[in-house]
Short mmCIF file of C-alpha atoms in Angstrom, two decimals:
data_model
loop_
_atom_site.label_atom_id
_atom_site.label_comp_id
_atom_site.label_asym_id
_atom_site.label_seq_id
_atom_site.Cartn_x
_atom_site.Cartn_y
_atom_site.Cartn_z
CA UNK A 16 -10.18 7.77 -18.23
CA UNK A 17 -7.21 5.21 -18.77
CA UNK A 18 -6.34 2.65 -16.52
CA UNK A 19 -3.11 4.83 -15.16
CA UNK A 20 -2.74 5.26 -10.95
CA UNK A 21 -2.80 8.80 -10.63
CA UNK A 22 -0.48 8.80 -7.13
CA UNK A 23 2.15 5.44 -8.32
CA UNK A 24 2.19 6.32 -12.47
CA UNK A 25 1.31 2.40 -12.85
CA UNK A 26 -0.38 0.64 -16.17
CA UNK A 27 -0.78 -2.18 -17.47
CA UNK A 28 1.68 -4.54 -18.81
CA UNK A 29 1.47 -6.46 -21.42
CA UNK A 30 2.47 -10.39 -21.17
CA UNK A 31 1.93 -14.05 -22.45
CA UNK A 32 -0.19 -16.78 -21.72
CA UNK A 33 1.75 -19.70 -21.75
CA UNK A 34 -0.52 -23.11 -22.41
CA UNK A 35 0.22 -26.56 -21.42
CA UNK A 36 1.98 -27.33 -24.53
CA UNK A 37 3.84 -24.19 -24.33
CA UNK A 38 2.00 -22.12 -26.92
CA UNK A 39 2.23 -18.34 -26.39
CA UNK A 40 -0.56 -15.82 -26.78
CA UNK A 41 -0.78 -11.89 -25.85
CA UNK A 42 -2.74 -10.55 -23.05
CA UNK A 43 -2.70 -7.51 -20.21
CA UNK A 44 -2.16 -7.92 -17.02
CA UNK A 45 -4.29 -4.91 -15.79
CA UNK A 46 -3.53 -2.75 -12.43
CA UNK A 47 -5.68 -3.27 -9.03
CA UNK A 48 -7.58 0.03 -9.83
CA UNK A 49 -10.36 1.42 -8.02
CA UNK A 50 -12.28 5.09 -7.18
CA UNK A 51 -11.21 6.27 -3.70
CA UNK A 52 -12.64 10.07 -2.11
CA UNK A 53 -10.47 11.38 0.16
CA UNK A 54 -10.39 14.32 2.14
CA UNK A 55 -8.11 16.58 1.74
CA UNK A 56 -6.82 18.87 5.15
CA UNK A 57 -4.44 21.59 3.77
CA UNK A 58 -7.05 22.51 1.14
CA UNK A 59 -10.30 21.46 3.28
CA UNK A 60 -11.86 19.85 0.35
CA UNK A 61 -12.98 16.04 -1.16
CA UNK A 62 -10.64 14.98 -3.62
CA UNK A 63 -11.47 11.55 -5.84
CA UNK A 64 -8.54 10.16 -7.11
CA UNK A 65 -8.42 6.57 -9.39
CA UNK A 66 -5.20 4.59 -7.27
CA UNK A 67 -3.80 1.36 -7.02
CA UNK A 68 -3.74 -0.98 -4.30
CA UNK A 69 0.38 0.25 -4.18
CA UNK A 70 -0.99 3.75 -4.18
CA UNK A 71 -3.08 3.84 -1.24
CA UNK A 72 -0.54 2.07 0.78
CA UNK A 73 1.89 5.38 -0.02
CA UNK A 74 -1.16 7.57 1.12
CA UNK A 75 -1.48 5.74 3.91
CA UNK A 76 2.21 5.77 5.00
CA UNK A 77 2.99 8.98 4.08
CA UNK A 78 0.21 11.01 3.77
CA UNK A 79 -2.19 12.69 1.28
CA UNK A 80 -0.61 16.08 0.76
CA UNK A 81 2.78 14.26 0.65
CA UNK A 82 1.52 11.93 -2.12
CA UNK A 83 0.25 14.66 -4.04
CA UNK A 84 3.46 16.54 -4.26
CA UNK A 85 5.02 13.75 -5.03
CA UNK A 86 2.75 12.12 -7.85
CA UNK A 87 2.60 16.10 -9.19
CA UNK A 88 6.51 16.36 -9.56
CA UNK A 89 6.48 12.74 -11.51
CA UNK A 90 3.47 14.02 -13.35
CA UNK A 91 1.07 11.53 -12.64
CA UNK A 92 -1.90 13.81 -11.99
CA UNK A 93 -4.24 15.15 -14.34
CA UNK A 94 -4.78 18.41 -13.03
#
C-alpha cells in the first residue's frame, strides 16, 4: 500500500536539503501516516482505514460517514 491518506488524498512531497554552505540535495518529506479501526454506525461494521494526522481531525469534526462520502467523491478510497 502507498503512502496516500485515504480520507485527505495527501502524499508525499518531494523537497531539498539545504546544508550549511548552501548545497542542495533531494529528499521526501513523508505524510504523518498511521493504521486507525474505526467503527462504522450506518453500516454497523469495523472499517481500517490508513489517515493522516489532517485526516482524523476531519473524522473527528465531521464525522465518519461524512468523511467517507466525501474522500469517495474526490476518489481517495480504494474500494
Amino acid at each position: 500500500m502507498s503512502k496516500i491518506c485515504q480520507i485527505t488524498g495527501k502524499k508525499a512531497m518531494v523537497g531539498n536539503n539545504v546544508s550549511h554552505s548552501k548545497r542542495r540535495t533531494k529528499r521526501t518529506f513523508d505524510v504523518n501516516l498511521f493504521k486507525k479501526k474505526f467503527y462504522w454506525v450506518e453500516q454497523e461494521c469495523w472499517i481500517s482505514l490508513t489517515i493522516s494526522a489532517a485526516g482524523l481531525r476531519i473524522i473527528n469534526k465531521i464525522g465518519l460517514d461524512a468523511a467517507l462520502k466525501r474522500a469517495a467523491e474526490k476518489g481517495f478510497l480504494d474500494a
